[in-house]
Short mmCIF file of C-alpha atoms in Angstrom, two decimals:
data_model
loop_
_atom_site.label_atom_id
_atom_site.label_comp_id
_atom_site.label_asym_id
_atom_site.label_seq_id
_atom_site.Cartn_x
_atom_site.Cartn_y
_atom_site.Cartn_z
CA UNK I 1 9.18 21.93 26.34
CA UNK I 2 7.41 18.43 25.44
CA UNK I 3 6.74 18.20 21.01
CA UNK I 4 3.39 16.13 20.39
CA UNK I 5 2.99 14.91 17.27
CA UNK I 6 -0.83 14.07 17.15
CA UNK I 7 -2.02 11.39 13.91
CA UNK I 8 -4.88 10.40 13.74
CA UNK I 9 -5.67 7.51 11.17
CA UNK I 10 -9.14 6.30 9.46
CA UNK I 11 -9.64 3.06 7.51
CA UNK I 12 -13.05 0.76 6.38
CA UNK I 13 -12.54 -2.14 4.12
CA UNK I 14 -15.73 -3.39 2.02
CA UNK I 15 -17.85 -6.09 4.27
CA UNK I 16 -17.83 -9.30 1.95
CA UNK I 17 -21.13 -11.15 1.00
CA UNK I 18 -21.22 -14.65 1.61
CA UNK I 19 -19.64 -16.09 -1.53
CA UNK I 20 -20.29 -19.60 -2.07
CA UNK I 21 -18.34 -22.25 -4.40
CA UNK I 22 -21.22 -22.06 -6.77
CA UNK I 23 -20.78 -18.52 -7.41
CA UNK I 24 -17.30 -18.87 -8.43
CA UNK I 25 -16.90 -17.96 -12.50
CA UNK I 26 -20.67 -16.67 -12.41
CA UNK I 27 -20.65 -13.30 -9.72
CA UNK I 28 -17.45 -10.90 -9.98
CA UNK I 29 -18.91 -8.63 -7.16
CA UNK I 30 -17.69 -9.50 -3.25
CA UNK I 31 -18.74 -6.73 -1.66
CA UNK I 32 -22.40 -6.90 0.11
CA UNK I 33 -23.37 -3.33 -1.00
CA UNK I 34 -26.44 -3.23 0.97
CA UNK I 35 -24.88 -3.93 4.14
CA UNK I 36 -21.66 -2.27 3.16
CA UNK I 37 -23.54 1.30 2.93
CA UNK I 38 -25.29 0.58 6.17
CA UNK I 39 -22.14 0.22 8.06
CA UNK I 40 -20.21 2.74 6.68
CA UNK I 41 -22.77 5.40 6.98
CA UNK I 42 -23.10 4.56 10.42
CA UNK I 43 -19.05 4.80 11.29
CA UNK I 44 -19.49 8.55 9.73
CA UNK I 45 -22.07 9.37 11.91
CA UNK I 46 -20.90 8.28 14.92
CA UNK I 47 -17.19 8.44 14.58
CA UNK I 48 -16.04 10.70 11.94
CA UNK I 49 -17.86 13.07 11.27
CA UNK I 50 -18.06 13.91 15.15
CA UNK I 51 -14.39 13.83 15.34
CA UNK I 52 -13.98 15.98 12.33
CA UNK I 53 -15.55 18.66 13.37
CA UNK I 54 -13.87 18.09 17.00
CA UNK I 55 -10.62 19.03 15.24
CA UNK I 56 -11.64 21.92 12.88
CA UNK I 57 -13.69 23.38 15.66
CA UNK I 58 -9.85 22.77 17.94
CA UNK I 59 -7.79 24.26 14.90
CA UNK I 60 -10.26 27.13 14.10
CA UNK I 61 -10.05 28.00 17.93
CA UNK I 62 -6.48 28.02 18.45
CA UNK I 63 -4.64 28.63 15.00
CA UNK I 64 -1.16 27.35 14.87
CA UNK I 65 -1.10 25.92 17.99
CA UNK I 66 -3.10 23.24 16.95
CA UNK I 67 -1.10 20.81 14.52
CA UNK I 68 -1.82 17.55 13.32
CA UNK I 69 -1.40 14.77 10.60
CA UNK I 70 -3.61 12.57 9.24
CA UNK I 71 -4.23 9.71 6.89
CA UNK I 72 -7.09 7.81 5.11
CA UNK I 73 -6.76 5.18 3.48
CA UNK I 74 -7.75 5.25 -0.51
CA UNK I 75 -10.26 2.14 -0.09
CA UNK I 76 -12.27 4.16 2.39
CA UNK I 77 -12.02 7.45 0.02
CA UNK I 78 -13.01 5.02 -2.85
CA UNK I 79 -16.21 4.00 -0.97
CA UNK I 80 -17.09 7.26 0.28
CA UNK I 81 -16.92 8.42 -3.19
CA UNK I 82 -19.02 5.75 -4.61
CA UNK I 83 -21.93 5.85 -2.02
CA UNK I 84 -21.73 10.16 -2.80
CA UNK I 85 -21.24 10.29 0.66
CA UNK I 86 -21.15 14.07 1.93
CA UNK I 87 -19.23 12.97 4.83
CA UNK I 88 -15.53 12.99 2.51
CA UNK I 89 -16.11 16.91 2.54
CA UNK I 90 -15.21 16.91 6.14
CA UNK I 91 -12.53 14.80 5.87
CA UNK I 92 -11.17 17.57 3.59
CA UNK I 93 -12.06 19.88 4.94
CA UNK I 94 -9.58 19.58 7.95
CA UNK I 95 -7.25 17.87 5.47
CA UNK I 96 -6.57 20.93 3.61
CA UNK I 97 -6.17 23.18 6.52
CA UNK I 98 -2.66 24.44 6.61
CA UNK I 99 -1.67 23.17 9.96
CA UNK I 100 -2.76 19.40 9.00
CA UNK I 101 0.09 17.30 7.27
CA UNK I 102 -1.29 14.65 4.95
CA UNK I 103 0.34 10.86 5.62
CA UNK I 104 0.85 8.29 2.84
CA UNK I 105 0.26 5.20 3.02
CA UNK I 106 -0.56 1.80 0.92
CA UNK I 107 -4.18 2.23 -1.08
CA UNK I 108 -5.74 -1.45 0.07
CA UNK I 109 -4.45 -1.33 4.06
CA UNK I 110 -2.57 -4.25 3.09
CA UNK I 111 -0.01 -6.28 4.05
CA UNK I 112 1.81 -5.94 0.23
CA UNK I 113 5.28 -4.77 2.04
CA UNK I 114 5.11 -8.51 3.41
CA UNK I 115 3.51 -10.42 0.20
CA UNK I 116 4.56 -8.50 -2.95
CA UNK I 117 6.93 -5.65 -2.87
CA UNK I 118 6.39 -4.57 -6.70
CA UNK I 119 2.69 -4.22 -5.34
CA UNK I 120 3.22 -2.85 -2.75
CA UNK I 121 5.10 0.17 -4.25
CA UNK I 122 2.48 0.93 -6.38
CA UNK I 123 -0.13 1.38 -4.24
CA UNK I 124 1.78 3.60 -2.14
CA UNK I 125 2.28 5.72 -5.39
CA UNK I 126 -1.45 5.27 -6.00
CA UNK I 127 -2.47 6.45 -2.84
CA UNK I 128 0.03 9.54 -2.67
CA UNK I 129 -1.75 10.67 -6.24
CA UNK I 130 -5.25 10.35 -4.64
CA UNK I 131 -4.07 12.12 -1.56
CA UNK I 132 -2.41 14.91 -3.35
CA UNK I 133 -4.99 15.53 -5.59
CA UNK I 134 -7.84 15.50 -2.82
CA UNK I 135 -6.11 17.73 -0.28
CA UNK I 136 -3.75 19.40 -2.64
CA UNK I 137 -0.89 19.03 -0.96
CA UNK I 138 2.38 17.37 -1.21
CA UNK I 139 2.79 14.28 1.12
CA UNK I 140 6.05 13.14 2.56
CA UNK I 141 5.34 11.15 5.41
CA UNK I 142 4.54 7.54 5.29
CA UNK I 143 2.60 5.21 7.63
CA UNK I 144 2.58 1.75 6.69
CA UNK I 145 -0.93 -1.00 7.72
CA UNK I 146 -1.03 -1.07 11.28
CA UNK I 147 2.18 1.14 11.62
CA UNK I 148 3.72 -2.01 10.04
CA UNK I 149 7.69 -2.27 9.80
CA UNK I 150 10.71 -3.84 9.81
CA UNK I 151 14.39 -3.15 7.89
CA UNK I 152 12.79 -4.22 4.43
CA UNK I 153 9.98 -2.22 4.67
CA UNK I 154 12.23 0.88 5.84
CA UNK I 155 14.54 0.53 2.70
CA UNK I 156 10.72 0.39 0.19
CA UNK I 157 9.80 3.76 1.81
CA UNK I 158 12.83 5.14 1.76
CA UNK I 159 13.75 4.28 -2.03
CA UNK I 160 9.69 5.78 -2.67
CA UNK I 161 11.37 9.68 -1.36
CA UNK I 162 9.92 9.42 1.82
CA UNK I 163 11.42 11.44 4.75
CA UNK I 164 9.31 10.26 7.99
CA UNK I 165 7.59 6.97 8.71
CA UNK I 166 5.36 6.43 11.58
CA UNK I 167 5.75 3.18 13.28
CA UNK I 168 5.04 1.56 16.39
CA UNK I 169 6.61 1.92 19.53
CA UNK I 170 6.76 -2.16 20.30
CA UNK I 171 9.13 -2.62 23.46
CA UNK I 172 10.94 -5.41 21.43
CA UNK I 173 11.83 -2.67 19.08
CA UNK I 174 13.09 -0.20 21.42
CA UNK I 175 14.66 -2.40 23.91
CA UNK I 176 15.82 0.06 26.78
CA UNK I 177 15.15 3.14 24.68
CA UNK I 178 12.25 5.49 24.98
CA UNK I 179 9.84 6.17 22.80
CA UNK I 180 10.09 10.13 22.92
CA UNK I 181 12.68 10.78 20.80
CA UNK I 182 13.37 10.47 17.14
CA UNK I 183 15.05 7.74 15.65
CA UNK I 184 16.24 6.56 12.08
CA UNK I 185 16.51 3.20 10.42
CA UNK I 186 19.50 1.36 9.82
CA UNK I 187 18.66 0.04 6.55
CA UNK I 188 17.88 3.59 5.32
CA UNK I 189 19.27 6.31 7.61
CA UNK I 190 17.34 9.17 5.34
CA UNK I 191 14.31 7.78 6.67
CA UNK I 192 13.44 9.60 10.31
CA UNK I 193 11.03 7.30 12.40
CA UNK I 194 8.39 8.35 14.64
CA UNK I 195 7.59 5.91 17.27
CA UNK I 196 3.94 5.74 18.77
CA UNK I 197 3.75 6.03 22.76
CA UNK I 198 1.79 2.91 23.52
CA UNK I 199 1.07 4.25 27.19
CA UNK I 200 -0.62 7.81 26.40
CA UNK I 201 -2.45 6.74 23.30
CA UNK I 202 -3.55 3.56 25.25
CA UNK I 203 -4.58 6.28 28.39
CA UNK I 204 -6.12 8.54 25.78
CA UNK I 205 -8.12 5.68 24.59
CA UNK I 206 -9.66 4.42 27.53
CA UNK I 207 -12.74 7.12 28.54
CA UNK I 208 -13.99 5.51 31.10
CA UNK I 209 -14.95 7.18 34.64
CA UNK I 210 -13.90 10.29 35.16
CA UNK I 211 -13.24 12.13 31.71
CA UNK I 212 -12.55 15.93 33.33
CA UNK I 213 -9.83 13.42 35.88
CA UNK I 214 -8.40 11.51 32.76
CA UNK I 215 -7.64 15.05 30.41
CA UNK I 216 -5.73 16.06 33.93
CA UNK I 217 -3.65 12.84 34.36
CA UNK I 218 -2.61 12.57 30.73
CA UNK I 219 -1.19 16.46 30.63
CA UNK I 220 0.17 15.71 33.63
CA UNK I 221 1.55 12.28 32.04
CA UNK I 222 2.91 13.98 28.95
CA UNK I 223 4.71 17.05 30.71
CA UNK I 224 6.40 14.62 33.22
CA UNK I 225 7.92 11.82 30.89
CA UNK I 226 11.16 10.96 32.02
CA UNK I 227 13.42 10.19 28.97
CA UNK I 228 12.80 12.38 25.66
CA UNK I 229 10.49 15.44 24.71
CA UNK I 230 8.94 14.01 21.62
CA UNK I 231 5.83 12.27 21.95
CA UNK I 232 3.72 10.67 19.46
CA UNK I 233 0.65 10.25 20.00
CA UNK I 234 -1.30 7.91 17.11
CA UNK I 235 -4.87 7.32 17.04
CA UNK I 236 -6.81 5.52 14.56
CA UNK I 237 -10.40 7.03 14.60
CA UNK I 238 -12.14 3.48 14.90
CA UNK I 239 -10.60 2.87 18.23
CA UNK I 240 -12.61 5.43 19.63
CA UNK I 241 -15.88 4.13 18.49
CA UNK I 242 -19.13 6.10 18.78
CA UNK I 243 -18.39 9.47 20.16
CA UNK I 244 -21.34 10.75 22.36
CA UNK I 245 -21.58 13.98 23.76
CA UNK I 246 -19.69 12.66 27.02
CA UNK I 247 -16.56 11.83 24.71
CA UNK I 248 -16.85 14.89 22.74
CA UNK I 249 -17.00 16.87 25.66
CA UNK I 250 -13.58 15.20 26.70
CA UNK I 251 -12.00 14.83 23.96
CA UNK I 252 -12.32 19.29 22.89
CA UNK I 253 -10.99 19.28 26.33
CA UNK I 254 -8.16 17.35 25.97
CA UNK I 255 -7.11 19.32 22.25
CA UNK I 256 -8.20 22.60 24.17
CA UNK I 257 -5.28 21.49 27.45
CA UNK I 258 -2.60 20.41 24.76
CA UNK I 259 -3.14 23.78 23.09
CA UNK I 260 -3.39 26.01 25.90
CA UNK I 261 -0.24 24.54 28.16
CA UNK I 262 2.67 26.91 27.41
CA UNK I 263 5.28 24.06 28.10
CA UNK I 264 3.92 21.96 25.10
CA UNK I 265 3.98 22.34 21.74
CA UNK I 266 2.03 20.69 18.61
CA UNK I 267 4.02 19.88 15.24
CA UNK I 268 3.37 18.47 11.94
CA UNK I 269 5.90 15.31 11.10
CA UNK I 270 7.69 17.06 8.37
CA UNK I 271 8.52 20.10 10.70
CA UNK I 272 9.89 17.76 13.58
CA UNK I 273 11.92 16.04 10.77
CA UNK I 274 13.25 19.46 10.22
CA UNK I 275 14.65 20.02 12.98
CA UNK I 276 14.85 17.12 15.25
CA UNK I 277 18.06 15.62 15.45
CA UNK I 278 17.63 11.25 15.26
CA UNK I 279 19.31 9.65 18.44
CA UNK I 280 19.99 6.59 17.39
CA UNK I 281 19.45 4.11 14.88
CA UNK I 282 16.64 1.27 14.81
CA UNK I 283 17.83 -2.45 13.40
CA UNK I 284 14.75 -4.59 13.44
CA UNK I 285 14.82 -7.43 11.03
CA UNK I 286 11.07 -9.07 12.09
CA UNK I 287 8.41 -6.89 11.40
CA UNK I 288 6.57 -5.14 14.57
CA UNK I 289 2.90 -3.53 14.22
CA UNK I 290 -0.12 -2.61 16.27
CA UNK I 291 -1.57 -4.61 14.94
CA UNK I 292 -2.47 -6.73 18.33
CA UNK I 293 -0.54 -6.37 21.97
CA UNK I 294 2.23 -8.77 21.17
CA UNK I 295 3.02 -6.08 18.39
CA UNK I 296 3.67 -9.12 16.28
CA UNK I 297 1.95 -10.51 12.24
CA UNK I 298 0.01 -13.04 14.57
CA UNK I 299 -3.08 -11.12 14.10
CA UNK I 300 -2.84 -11.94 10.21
CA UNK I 301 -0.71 -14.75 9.83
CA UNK I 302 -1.17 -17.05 13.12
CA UNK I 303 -2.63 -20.16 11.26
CA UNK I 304 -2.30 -21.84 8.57
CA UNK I 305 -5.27 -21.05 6.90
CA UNK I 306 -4.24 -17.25 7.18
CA UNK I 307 -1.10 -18.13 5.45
CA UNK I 308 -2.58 -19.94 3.14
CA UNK I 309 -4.94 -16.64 2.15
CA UNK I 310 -1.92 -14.59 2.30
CA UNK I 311 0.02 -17.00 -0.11
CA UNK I 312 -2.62 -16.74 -2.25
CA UNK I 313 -3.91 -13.23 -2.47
CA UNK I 314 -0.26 -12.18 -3.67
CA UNK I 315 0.77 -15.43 -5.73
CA UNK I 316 -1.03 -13.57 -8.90
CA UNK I 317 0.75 -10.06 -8.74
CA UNK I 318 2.28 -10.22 -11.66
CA UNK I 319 -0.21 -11.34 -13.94
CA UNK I 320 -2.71 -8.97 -12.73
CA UNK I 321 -0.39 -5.61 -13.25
CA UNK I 322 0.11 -7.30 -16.62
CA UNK I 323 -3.71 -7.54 -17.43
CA UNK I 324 -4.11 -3.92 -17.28
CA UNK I 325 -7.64 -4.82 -16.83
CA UNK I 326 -9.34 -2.35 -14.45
CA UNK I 327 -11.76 -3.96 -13.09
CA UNK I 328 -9.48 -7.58 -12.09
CA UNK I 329 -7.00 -4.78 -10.51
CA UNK I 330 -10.07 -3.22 -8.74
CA UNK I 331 -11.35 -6.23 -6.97
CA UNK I 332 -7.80 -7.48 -6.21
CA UNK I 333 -7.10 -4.10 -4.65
CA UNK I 334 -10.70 -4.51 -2.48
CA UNK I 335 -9.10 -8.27 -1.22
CA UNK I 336 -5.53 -7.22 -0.31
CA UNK I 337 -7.39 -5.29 3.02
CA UNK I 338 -5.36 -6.86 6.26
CA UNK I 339 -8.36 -6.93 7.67
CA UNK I 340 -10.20 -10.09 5.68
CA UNK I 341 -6.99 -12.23 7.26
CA UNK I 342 -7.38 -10.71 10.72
CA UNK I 343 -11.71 -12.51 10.20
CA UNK I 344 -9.51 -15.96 9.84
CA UNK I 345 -7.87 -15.52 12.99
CA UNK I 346 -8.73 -17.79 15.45
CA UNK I 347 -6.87 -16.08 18.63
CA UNK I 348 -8.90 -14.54 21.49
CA UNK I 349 -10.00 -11.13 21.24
CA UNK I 350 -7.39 -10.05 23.84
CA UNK I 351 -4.55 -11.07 21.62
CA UNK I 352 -6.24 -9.38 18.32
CA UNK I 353 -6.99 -5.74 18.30
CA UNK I 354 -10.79 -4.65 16.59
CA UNK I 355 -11.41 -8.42 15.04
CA UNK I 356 -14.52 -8.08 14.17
CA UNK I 357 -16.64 -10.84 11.58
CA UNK I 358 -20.11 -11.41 9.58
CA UNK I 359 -19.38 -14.93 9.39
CA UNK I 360 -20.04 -17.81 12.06
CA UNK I 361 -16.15 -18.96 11.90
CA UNK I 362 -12.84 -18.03 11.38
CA UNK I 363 -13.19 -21.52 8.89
CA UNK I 364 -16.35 -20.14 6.81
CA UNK I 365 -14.16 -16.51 6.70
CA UNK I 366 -11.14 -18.20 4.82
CA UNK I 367 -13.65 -20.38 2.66
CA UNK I 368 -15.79 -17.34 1.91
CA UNK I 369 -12.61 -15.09 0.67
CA UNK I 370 -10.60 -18.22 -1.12
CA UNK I 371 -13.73 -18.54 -3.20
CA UNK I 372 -13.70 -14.91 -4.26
CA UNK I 373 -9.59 -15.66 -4.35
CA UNK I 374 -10.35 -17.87 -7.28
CA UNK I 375 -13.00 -16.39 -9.07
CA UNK I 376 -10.65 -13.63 -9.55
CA UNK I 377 -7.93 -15.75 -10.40
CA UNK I 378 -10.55 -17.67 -12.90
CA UNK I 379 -11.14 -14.13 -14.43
CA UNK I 380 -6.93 -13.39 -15.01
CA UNK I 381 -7.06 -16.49 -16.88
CA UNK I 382 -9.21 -15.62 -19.36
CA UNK I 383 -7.13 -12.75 -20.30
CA UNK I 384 -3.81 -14.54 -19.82
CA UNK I 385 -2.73 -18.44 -19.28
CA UNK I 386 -1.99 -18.49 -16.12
CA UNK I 387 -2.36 -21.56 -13.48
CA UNK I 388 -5.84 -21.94 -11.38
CA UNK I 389 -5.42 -23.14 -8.28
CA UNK I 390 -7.99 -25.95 -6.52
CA UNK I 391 -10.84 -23.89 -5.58
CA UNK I 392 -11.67 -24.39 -1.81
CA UNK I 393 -14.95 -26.01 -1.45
CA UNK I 394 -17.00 -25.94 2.07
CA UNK I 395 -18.69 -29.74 1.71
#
């Protein structure tokens, strides 16, 4: 008998205006509402709503034997809240179905368990208050940006009274070890670990040719692996992009195949945690992600004009929790999003997973956001002394 445990994932940060140096100390808004509804509008149409309804028309059909988890981050519930989108109703609607686990995670999809781990706390606490109010339901698996993690970040989670943590299954993390079978961490062996099968969800993934072929040849896949019965499959709902009635009709068959094969069976993450036993223990001291195929932080933190963003993004923590202003918090909360430092990145698409950019450069990216970086920081010093830093000026 082959366990899946099926996540599926769904994150949006703001899209930016173009912020230029002259608007520093004079416009506290970043986001480009406008274009910001238009876009996110359009990924509910074409991606999540479709997929929604894919999985409470699967879980209506078949009952228990359709199980899943999922997570969404709080700066996409945030926006879909603020534009009175209708589309958050079918987000919980299959969040609050019984056989659905809800997964925690940090509020911003940011990279705070690297930059600031007093921040990066709270926003997990943040987000598991949102969560539990919204689905009403207690949440007790974790998944960290990009299945982000390493020792450090185990021991956070762990301290937080989390039981599970999905992560990636990077073959520099596992070595000779497969990814179908549970694991724990060595810096907090309370914490169970749930690696993602790079090889299905990357099969999964890929619906090209023939759909009714590629449903076949991933059951098949799945009931034959070799080493473990425990596989995870993770999928973050942007990866599949636009779903069309071709991909619909492939992807109700592929829930309908899982559901209806005798030899597997679907589980929530808390329930596998149950009654799993861990076989082994994972010691990885340099964080691992999905973030890109490498599995590395080169996606966010390649150059130095990423580090430099990340340096600065989390060099006024402190200050800012100590403002207790609202609306500073707010707008440092929209920033933190991994995904304004993946725009800086100046690797080829092949080595950096869903990069996507309104600006001409990776350069006018990093001067765009550092501008916004200190007109915020301009703000926290009004309420506080606390040191500017040189504002980054495109000549």
């Amino acid at each position: 008998m082959k366990t899946i445990c099926l996540h599926f994932h769904a994150h949006q940060s703001y899209k930016l205006k173009r912020y230029r140096f002259f608007n520093i100390g004079e416009e506290h808004c970043y986001a480009d509402n406008q274009v910001n509804t238009q876009q996110l509008e359009l990924v509910c149409k074409e991606c999540y709503k479709p997929l929604n309804d894919i999985l409470i028309k699967t879980s209506e059909k078949h009952g228990k034997k359709f199980k899943a988890s999922l997570g969404i981050s709080g700066i996409l519930i945030k926006q879909l809240k603020d534009i009175k989108s209708t589309y958050l109703n079918s987000f919980c609607e299959i969040g609050k179905n019984e056989n659905i686990e809800i997964v925690g995670e940090p509020f911003s999809n940011s990279l705070a368990s690297l930059g600031d781990p007093k921040e990066f706390k709270r926003q997990i606490e943040k987000q598991k208050y949102i969560v539990e109010k919204l689905f009403n339901k207690k949440v007790k698996t974790f998944r960290n940006t990009s299945l982000l993690f390493s020792n450090s970040i185990a021991k956070d989670v762990a301290d937080l009274g989390y039981e599970s943590m999905l992560i990636e299954g990077a073959n520099n993390l596992l070595e000779w070890r497969s990814s179908n079978y549970l694991y724990c961490s060595n810096s907090a062996p309370s914490l169970k670990l749930f690696t993602r099968n790079q090889n299905i969800c990357a099969k999964i993934l890929n619906t090209t040719g023939n759909l009714k072929k590629n449903v076949s040849e991933i059951i098949s896949e799945i009931k034959n692996q070799p080493h473990g019965d425990l596989i995870n499959i993770f999928i973050d709902y942007e990866d599949l992009g636009a779903i069309d009635a071709n991909k619909k009709r492939y992807l109700e068959n592929f829930f309908n195949a899982l559901c209806n094969d005798d030899s597997i069976n679907l589980e929530m993450p808390t329930e596998i945690s149950n009654y799993y036993e861990c076989s082994g223990a994972i010691d990885i001291s340099a964080p691992i992600t999905s973030a890109n195929k490498k599995n590395n932080l080169s996606s966010w933190l390649d150059n130095e004009l990423q580090r430099e963003a990340f340096r600065q993004i989390y060099s006024m923590g402190d200050s800012l929790r100590q403002s207790n202003d609202y609306d500073l918090i707010n707008s440092w909360e929209m920033l933190q999003s991994a995904d304004y430092l993946k725009e800086i990145s100046t690797l080829s698409d092949d080595d950096n997973d869903n990069k996507t950019t309104f600006m001409n450069s990776p350069y006018d990216s990093f001067i765009n956001y550092m501008n916004m970086i200190s007109d915020l920081i301009i703000q926290a010093t009004n309420k506080q002394n606390i040191e500017v830093p040189k504002a980054f000026v495109k000549n």
